[in-house]
């Protein structure tokens, strides 16, 4: 699927963690007027609104989504709106509605309008404690312990079903924990990695909500955005996985990250007070086998741990200087 040639692009969840960077990158590649940013926020960041079309949209409202697809002659949808793992445990009904109903609407309307394609992200949260935690295979046990994870397993199978049943070109990645300094939702389990940078610069100290040995796959946002676009640009015959591709870049522990931060922020101290998110983190893989993504469409991560730390610290400092509260 070449996103450039198939009508306009709709990014649902454009105000969120991935959506913001993805929208900017897609606009840079195909032209700002060809990428419609959509989100539930009444006050989207000025940059999103100023740079191209913006629609206030709740994708659980099928009629509203239908209107946006027609109004902008949408050809491809990137559907990123989701309630993450920690927030999903606090409000499972909301997580179900946003994560499942909106995906179903997107897939149904994509078929009805014969769209060129859909991207939808799964997550390492699709895995659970019965999954091998080291070098987690592409095809393995999927018995998650969070409702978020359950919606990801369901979503993966829904995508697979719409591909098989309707021939819809829907593609997906199992994102690891993602780090960016631009948006901070606070609703996930991998968030300690982002919070550590923010608190290091703000207070020189961070109380981490997982144990120091907690290790999970993590990735800087630029790699995640590039992976998403590369997957969507790959020729259809190269896509052998229609549930969701394993994807990884880095795996490091909370203590390793704290040591990297301390090397850059003199005097930084991290202490540890695990909360309910520890059990979620413990149920996720430590390392991932993403060889299918590498073989099928040439996935290669670029950002290593040192680059990630330097970029995050520079970015968080820039945001603070601009008066943006993360
Ligand atoms: C979360 O922590 O819930 C997310 C994820 C790994 O999907 N960042």
Short mmCIF file of C-alpha atoms and ligand atoms in Angstrom, two decimals:
data_model
loop_
_atom_site.label_atom_id
_atom_site.label_comp_id
_atom_site.label_asym_id
_atom_site.label_seq_id
_atom_site.Cartn_x
_atom_site.Cartn_y
_atom_site.Cartn_z
CA UNK A 1 0.00 0.00 0.00
CA UNK A 2 1.52 3.33 -0.93
CA UNK A 3 -0.15 5.85 1.33
CA UNK A 4 0.75 8.68 -1.06
CA UNK A 5 -1.48 7.46 -3.87
CA UNK A 6 -4.71 6.42 -2.19
CA UNK A 7 -6.80 9.43 -1.22
CA UNK A 8 -6.24 11.36 1.96
CA UNK A 9 -4.98 9.96 5.24
CA UNK A 10 -6.99 10.12 8.46
CA UNK A 11 -5.06 9.84 11.74
CA UNK A 12 -7.45 9.04 14.60
CA UNK A 13 -5.89 9.78 17.99
CA UNK A 14 -3.65 12.44 16.45
CA UNK A 15 -3.29 14.27 19.76
CA UNK A 16 -1.89 11.19 21.53
CA UNK A 17 1.57 9.81 22.08
CA UNK A 18 2.12 8.25 18.67
CA UNK A 19 -0.47 10.29 16.77
CA UNK A 20 1.26 13.60 17.15
CA UNK A 21 4.63 12.50 15.77
CA UNK A 22 3.04 10.27 13.13
CA UNK A 23 0.80 13.08 11.86
CA UNK A 24 3.77 15.44 11.59
CA UNK A 25 5.85 12.86 9.70
CA UNK A 26 3.03 11.89 7.33
CA UNK A 27 2.34 15.56 6.61
CA UNK A 28 6.02 16.13 5.85
CA UNK A 29 6.01 13.18 3.45
CA UNK A 30 2.71 13.56 1.56
CA UNK A 31 1.69 17.19 2.14
CA UNK A 32 -0.09 18.73 5.13
CA UNK A 33 -3.44 19.11 3.35
CA UNK A 34 -3.52 15.36 2.61
CA UNK A 35 -3.37 14.30 6.26
CA UNK A 36 -6.45 14.90 8.40
CA UNK A 37 -5.67 14.86 12.12
CA UNK A 38 -8.57 13.76 14.32
CA UNK A 39 -9.02 13.51 18.06
CA UNK A 40 -11.40 13.94 20.94
CA UNK A 41 -9.58 17.00 22.32
CA UNK A 42 -11.51 20.25 22.14
CA UNK A 43 -8.23 22.15 22.32
CA UNK A 44 -5.73 20.25 20.13
CA UNK A 45 -2.11 21.47 20.14
CA UNK A 46 -1.81 24.59 17.97
CA UNK A 47 0.80 22.88 15.79
CA UNK A 48 -1.67 20.13 14.75
CA UNK A 49 -4.46 22.54 13.92
CA UNK A 50 -2.30 25.13 12.20
CA UNK A 51 -0.36 22.72 10.01
CA UNK A 52 -3.30 20.98 8.32
CA UNK A 53 -6.92 19.86 8.62
CA UNK A 54 -8.17 18.85 12.09
CA UNK A 55 -11.47 17.14 12.96
CA UNK A 56 -12.85 16.78 16.46
CA UNK A 57 -13.90 13.14 16.37
CA UNK A 58 -14.90 10.36 18.73
CA UNK A 59 -14.40 7.19 16.69
CA UNK A 60 -16.90 5.28 18.83
CA UNK A 61 -19.49 7.43 17.00
CA UNK A 62 -19.78 5.53 13.72
CA UNK A 63 -21.96 8.13 11.97
CA UNK A 64 -19.48 10.90 12.83
CA UNK A 65 -16.57 8.80 11.55
CA UNK A 66 -18.51 8.08 8.37
CA UNK A 67 -19.03 11.82 7.80
CA UNK A 68 -15.32 12.55 8.22
CA UNK A 69 -14.36 9.79 5.76
CA UNK A 70 -16.79 11.17 3.16
CA UNK A 71 -16.01 14.85 3.75
CA UNK A 72 -12.27 14.39 3.20
CA UNK A 73 -12.35 11.50 0.69
CA UNK A 74 -10.20 9.42 3.04
CA UNK A 75 -8.26 6.52 1.52
CA UNK A 76 -6.21 5.27 4.48
CA UNK A 77 -6.83 5.34 8.22
CA UNK A 78 -4.25 5.18 11.01
CA UNK A 79 -6.41 4.37 14.03
CA UNK A 80 -4.39 5.08 17.18
CA UNK A 81 -7.02 6.07 19.77
CA UNK A 82 -6.79 3.82 22.84
CA UNK A 83 -7.05 3.62 26.61
CA UNK A 84 -3.72 2.18 27.85
CA UNK A 85 -2.98 -0.62 30.32
CA UNK A 86 -3.07 1.19 33.70
CA UNK A 87 -6.05 3.41 32.85
CA UNK A 88 -7.87 0.39 31.40
CA UNK A 89 -7.75 -1.34 34.80
CA UNK A 90 -9.26 1.76 36.42
CA UNK A 91 -12.09 2.06 33.90
CA UNK A 92 -12.58 -1.21 31.98
CA UNK A 93 -15.88 -0.15 30.40
CA UNK A 94 -14.29 2.93 28.86
CA UNK A 95 -11.29 0.84 27.71
CA UNK A 96 -13.60 -1.68 26.05
CA UNK A 97 -15.67 0.99 24.31
CA UNK A 98 -12.76 3.03 23.00
CA UNK A 99 -10.42 0.15 22.17
CA UNK A 100 -12.93 -2.29 20.67
CA UNK A 101 -15.98 -0.35 19.43
CA UNK A 102 -13.92 2.28 17.63
CA UNK A 103 -11.77 -0.36 15.91
CA UNK A 104 -14.88 -2.20 14.77
CA UNK A 105 -16.27 1.07 13.36
CA UNK A 106 -13.02 1.79 11.53
CA UNK A 107 -12.86 -1.70 10.01
CA UNK A 108 -16.55 -1.71 9.01
CA UNK A 109 -16.33 1.69 7.36
CA UNK A 110 -13.04 0.84 5.68
CA UNK A 111 -14.80 -2.08 4.00
CA UNK A 112 -17.94 -0.04 3.22
CA UNK A 113 -15.88 2.72 1.56
CA UNK A 114 -13.36 0.32 -0.05
CA UNK A 115 -10.47 2.13 1.61
CA UNK A 116 -6.93 1.34 0.50
CA UNK A 117 -5.84 0.37 3.99
CA UNK A 118 -5.91 0.65 7.76
CA UNK A 119 -3.17 0.73 10.38
CA UNK A 120 -4.00 -0.22 13.96
CA UNK A 121 -1.47 -0.77 16.75
CA UNK A 122 -1.37 -3.77 19.05
CA UNK A 123 1.10 -3.90 21.94
CA UNK A 124 3.37 -6.09 24.04
CA UNK A 125 0.36 -6.03 26.38
CA UNK A 126 -1.20 -8.73 24.16
CA UNK A 127 1.21 -11.14 25.88
CA UNK A 128 0.81 -12.49 29.40
CA UNK A 129 2.56 -14.51 32.10
CA UNK A 130 2.16 -17.79 30.18
CA UNK A 131 4.06 -16.34 27.19
CA UNK A 132 7.84 -17.01 27.02
CA UNK A 133 9.32 -13.76 28.40
CA UNK A 134 12.69 -13.95 26.65
CA UNK A 135 12.86 -13.56 22.88
CA UNK A 136 9.05 -13.79 22.74
CA UNK A 137 8.12 -15.49 19.45
CA UNK A 138 5.82 -13.99 16.83
CA UNK A 139 3.32 -16.81 17.23
CA UNK A 140 2.87 -17.75 20.88
CA UNK A 141 0.44 -17.91 23.82
CA UNK A 142 -1.70 -14.75 24.15
CA UNK A 143 -3.26 -14.76 27.64
CA UNK A 144 -2.97 -11.14 28.87
CA UNK A 145 -3.87 -10.11 32.41
CA UNK A 146 -5.13 -6.57 31.63
CA UNK A 147 -8.30 -5.54 29.86
CA UNK A 148 -6.12 -3.42 27.58
CA UNK A 149 -4.24 -6.60 26.63
CA UNK A 150 -7.51 -8.45 26.07
CA UNK A 151 -8.67 -5.68 23.69
CA UNK A 152 -5.35 -5.96 21.84
CA UNK A 153 -5.70 -9.73 21.35
CA UNK A 154 -9.29 -9.23 20.22
CA UNK A 155 -8.25 -6.39 17.91
CA UNK A 156 -5.46 -8.44 16.34
CA UNK A 157 -7.93 -11.20 15.56
CA UNK A 158 -10.49 -8.73 14.26
CA UNK A 159 -7.88 -7.29 11.88
CA UNK A 160 -6.99 -10.80 10.72
CA UNK A 161 -10.68 -11.60 10.23
CA UNK A 162 -11.37 -8.45 8.15
CA UNK A 163 -8.36 -9.23 5.99
CA UNK A 164 -9.46 -12.84 5.40
CA UNK A 165 -13.21 -12.21 5.16
CA UNK A 166 -13.27 -8.84 3.36
CA UNK A 167 -9.82 -8.54 1.80
CA UNK A 168 -9.23 -5.32 3.78
CA UNK A 169 -5.54 -4.36 3.75
CA UNK A 170 -5.21 -3.87 7.50
CA UNK A 171 -1.74 -3.93 9.03
CA UNK A 172 -0.56 -3.86 12.62
CA UNK A 173 2.48 -3.70 14.93
CA UNK A 174 2.83 -4.84 18.52
CA UNK A 175 4.38 -1.63 19.85
CA UNK A 176 6.77 -1.94 22.78
CA UNK A 177 6.69 0.79 25.48
CA UNK A 178 7.27 4.06 23.61
CA UNK A 179 9.19 7.13 24.77
CA UNK A 180 8.54 10.66 23.60
CA UNK A 181 8.91 14.02 25.32
CA UNK A 182 6.08 15.71 23.41
CA UNK A 183 3.05 14.05 24.95
CA UNK A 184 2.69 12.30 28.22
CA UNK A 185 -0.54 10.43 28.90
CA UNK A 186 0.25 8.81 32.23
CA UNK A 187 -2.18 5.97 31.52
CA UNK A 188 0.32 3.22 30.70
CA UNK A 189 2.68 0.87 32.50
CA UNK A 190 5.83 1.72 30.52
CA UNK A 191 5.36 5.38 31.58
CA UNK A 192 8.02 5.15 34.32
CA UNK A 193 10.61 5.39 31.54
CA UNK A 194 9.26 8.77 30.40
CA UNK A 195 8.52 10.05 33.92
CA UNK A 196 12.14 9.38 34.91
CA UNK A 197 13.41 12.00 32.43
CA UNK A 198 10.75 14.56 33.37
CA UNK A 199 11.34 14.21 37.11
CA UNK A 200 15.14 14.08 36.75
CA UNK A 201 15.13 17.54 35.17
CA UNK A 202 12.35 18.91 37.36
CA UNK A 203 13.42 17.63 40.80
CA UNK A 204 16.67 15.64 40.35
CA UNK A 205 14.88 12.66 41.84
CA UNK A 206 12.26 10.09 40.80
CA UNK A 207 10.22 7.52 42.70
CA UNK A 208 9.78 4.70 40.19
CA UNK A 209 6.60 2.60 40.35
CA UNK A 210 8.34 -0.62 39.23
CA UNK A 211 11.30 -2.52 40.75
CA UNK A 212 14.83 -1.68 39.55
CA UNK A 213 15.19 -5.08 37.79
CA UNK A 214 12.00 -4.55 35.73
CA UNK A 215 12.94 -4.99 32.09
CA UNK A 216 10.70 -4.58 29.07
CA UNK A 217 11.03 -3.77 25.36
CA UNK A 218 11.14 0.01 24.87
CA UNK A 219 11.56 2.21 21.81
CA UNK A 220 12.05 5.88 20.99
CA UNK A 221 9.08 7.38 19.15
CA UNK A 222 11.02 8.11 15.93
CA UNK A 223 11.69 4.40 15.43
CA UNK A 224 8.02 3.58 16.08
CA UNK A 225 6.79 6.17 13.57
CA UNK A 226 9.27 4.99 10.95
CA UNK A 227 8.28 1.34 11.53
CA UNK A 228 4.62 2.28 11.09
CA UNK A 229 5.21 4.08 7.81
CA UNK A 230 7.57 1.41 6.49
CA UNK A 231 5.01 -1.30 7.26
CA UNK A 232 2.28 0.67 5.49
CA UNK A 233 4.48 1.29 2.46
CA UNK A 234 5.55 -2.34 2.04
CA UNK A 235 4.07 -4.19 -0.94
CA UNK A 236 1.05 -6.28 0.15
CA UNK A 237 2.69 -9.54 -0.94
CA UNK A 238 5.45 -8.97 1.66
CA UNK A 239 2.96 -8.86 4.54
CA UNK A 240 2.75 -12.40 5.91
CA UNK A 241 1.34 -11.47 9.36
CA UNK A 242 -2.22 -10.12 9.41
CA UNK A 243 -2.70 -10.20 13.16
CA UNK A 244 0.17 -7.98 14.32
CA UNK A 245 3.96 -7.96 13.91
CA UNK A 246 6.32 -8.24 16.88
CA UNK A 247 8.50 -5.11 16.91
CA UNK A 248 11.46 -4.22 19.09
CA UNK A 249 14.45 -1.94 19.41
CA UNK A 250 15.79 -1.90 23.00
CA UNK A 251 15.28 -3.79 26.25
CA UNK A 252 16.67 -2.33 29.45
CA UNK A 253 15.84 -2.37 33.15
CA UNK A 254 14.58 0.58 35.19
CA UNK A 255 17.93 0.55 37.06
CA UNK A 256 19.91 0.64 33.80
CA UNK A 257 17.85 3.61 32.65
CA UNK A 258 18.34 5.36 35.99
CA UNK A 259 22.12 4.87 35.66
CA UNK A 260 22.08 6.42 32.15
CA UNK A 261 20.05 9.37 33.43
CA UNK A 262 22.39 9.83 36.42
CA UNK A 263 25.38 9.95 34.04
CA UNK A 264 23.73 12.94 32.33
CA UNK A 265 21.98 14.64 35.27
CA UNK A 266 24.54 14.95 38.09
CA UNK A 267 23.07 14.11 41.49
CA UNK A 268 20.00 12.33 40.06
CA UNK A 269 18.57 9.81 42.52
CA UNK A 270 15.99 7.15 41.69
CA UNK A 271 14.15 5.24 44.39
CA UNK A 272 11.59 2.51 43.93
CA UNK A 273 8.05 2.05 45.27
CA UNK A 274 6.31 -0.56 43.12
CA UNK A 275 2.53 -0.17 42.79
CA UNK A 276 -0.18 -2.15 40.93
CA UNK A 277 1.64 -1.62 37.64
CA UNK A 278 4.47 -3.92 38.78
CA UNK A 279 2.28 -6.98 38.21
CA UNK A 280 1.40 -5.75 34.72
CA UNK A 281 5.07 -5.17 33.86
CA UNK A 282 5.97 -8.61 35.24
CA UNK A 283 3.44 -10.22 32.89
CA UNK A 284 5.01 -8.69 29.76
CA UNK A 285 8.01 -9.91 27.74
CA UNK A 286 11.55 -8.84 28.64
CA UNK A 287 12.83 -9.24 25.08
CA UNK A 288 11.06 -9.80 21.76
CA UNK A 289 11.82 -11.73 18.57
CA UNK A 290 10.90 -9.41 15.70
CA UNK A 291 12.56 -11.43 12.94
CA UNK A 292 9.31 -11.66 10.93
CA UNK A 293 9.19 -7.84 10.65
CA UNK A 294 12.87 -7.78 9.69
CA UNK A 295 12.46 -10.47 7.05
CA UNK A 296 9.12 -9.36 5.57
CA UNK A 297 9.57 -5.61 5.24
CA UNK A 298 13.14 -4.92 6.35
CA UNK A 299 12.58 -3.52 9.87
CA UNK A 300 15.77 -2.18 11.50
CA UNK A 301 15.78 0.00 14.64
CA UNK A 302 18.09 3.03 14.63
CA UNK A 303 17.91 4.68 18.06
CA UNK A 304 20.16 3.12 20.72
CA UNK A 305 19.99 3.74 24.48
CA UNK A 306 22.53 6.59 24.48
CA UNK A 307 20.72 8.41 21.65
CA UNK A 308 17.39 7.86 23.36
CA UNK A 309 18.63 9.35 26.66
CA UNK A 310 20.31 12.35 25.01
CA UNK A 311 17.24 13.10 22.88
CA UNK A 312 14.77 12.70 25.74
CA UNK A 313 16.73 14.98 28.07
CA UNK A 314 17.20 17.64 25.38
CA UNK A 315 13.52 17.42 24.45
CA UNK A 316 12.18 17.58 28.01
CA UNK A 317 14.44 20.60 28.70
CA UNK A 318 13.21 22.34 25.50
CA UNK A 319 9.58 21.75 26.44
CA UNK A 320 10.21 23.16 29.93
CA UNK A 321 11.94 26.21 28.42
CA UNK A 322 8.83 26.78 26.26
CA UNK A 323 6.65 26.53 29.36
CA UNK A 324 4.97 23.30 28.24
CA UNK A 325 3.92 21.24 31.26
CA UNK A 326 4.20 17.52 30.48
C1 LIG B 1 1.27 0.77 28.21
O1 LIG B 1 2.20 0.84 29.02
O2 LIG B 1 0.12 0.47 28.53
C2 LIG B 1 1.58 1.02 26.76
C3 LIG B 1 1.88 -0.24 26.03
C4 LIG B 1 3.12 -0.98 26.30
O3 LIG B 1 1.10 -0.65 25.22
N1 LIG B 1 2.67 1.93 26.64
#
